XYZ file of C-alpha atoms in Angstrom:
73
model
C -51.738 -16.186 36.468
C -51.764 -19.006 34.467
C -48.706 -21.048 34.052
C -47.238 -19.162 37.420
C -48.459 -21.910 39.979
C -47.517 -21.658 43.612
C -48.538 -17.842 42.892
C -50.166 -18.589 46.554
C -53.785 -18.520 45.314
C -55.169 -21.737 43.778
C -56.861 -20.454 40.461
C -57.419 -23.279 38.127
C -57.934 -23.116 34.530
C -61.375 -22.971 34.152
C -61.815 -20.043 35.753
C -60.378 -18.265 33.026
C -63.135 -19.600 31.102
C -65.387 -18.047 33.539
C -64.172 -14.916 33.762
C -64.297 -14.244 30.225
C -67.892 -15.785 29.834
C -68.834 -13.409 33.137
C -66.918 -10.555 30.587
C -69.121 -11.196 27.729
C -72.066 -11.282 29.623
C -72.351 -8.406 32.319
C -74.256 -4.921 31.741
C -71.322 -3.584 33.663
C -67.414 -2.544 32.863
C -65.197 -5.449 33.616
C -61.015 -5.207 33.361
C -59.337 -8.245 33.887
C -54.748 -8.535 33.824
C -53.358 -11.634 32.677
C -49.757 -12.616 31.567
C -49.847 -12.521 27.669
C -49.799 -16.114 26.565
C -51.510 -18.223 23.621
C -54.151 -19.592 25.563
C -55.387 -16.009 27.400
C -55.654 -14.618 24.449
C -57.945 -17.353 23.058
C -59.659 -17.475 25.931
C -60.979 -14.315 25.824
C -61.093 -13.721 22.151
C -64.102 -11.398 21.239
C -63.354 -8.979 23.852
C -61.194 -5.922 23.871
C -57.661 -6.667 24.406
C -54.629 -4.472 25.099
C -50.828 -5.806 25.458
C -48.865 -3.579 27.791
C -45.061 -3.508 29.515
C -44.264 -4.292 32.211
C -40.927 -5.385 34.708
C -41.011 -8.215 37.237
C -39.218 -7.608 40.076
C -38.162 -10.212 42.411
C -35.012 -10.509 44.773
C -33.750 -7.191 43.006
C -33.690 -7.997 39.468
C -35.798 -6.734 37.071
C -37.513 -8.482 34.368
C -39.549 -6.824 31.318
C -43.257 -8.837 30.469
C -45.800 -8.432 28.740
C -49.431 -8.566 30.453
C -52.921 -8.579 28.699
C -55.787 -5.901 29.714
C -59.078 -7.032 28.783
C -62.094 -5.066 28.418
C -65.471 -5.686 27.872
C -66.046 -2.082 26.457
């Protein structure tokens, strides 16, 4: 996820880009999860996007997020 780095998978930036592009593009049904921030959003503007709730949970503690699904149907 963007802006989570040390997630222990190196995903730079740009790959966002080419996801979305990949999205756009396909025949096939793509969903894609991302944490809901500014630039997700505009990176895949033009596709169908859902917020939804979720918790975090780490060391016991529970956090409440928001995450993007992101359709290209």
């Amino acid at each position: 996820y963007l802006g989570t780095e040390g997630y222990g998978v190196d995903f730079p930036e740009g790959n966002y880009s080419r996801l979305a592009e990949l999205a756009r593009c396909i025949r096939g049904k793509m969903i894609i999860s991302v944490n809901d921030i500014p630039q997700m959003r505009e990176v895949f503007t033009g596709l169908n996007i859902q917020t939804v709730n979720i918790n975090y949970s780490l060391a016991g503690k529970s956090t409440p997020r928001r995450e993007l699904l992101i359709c290209n149907f």
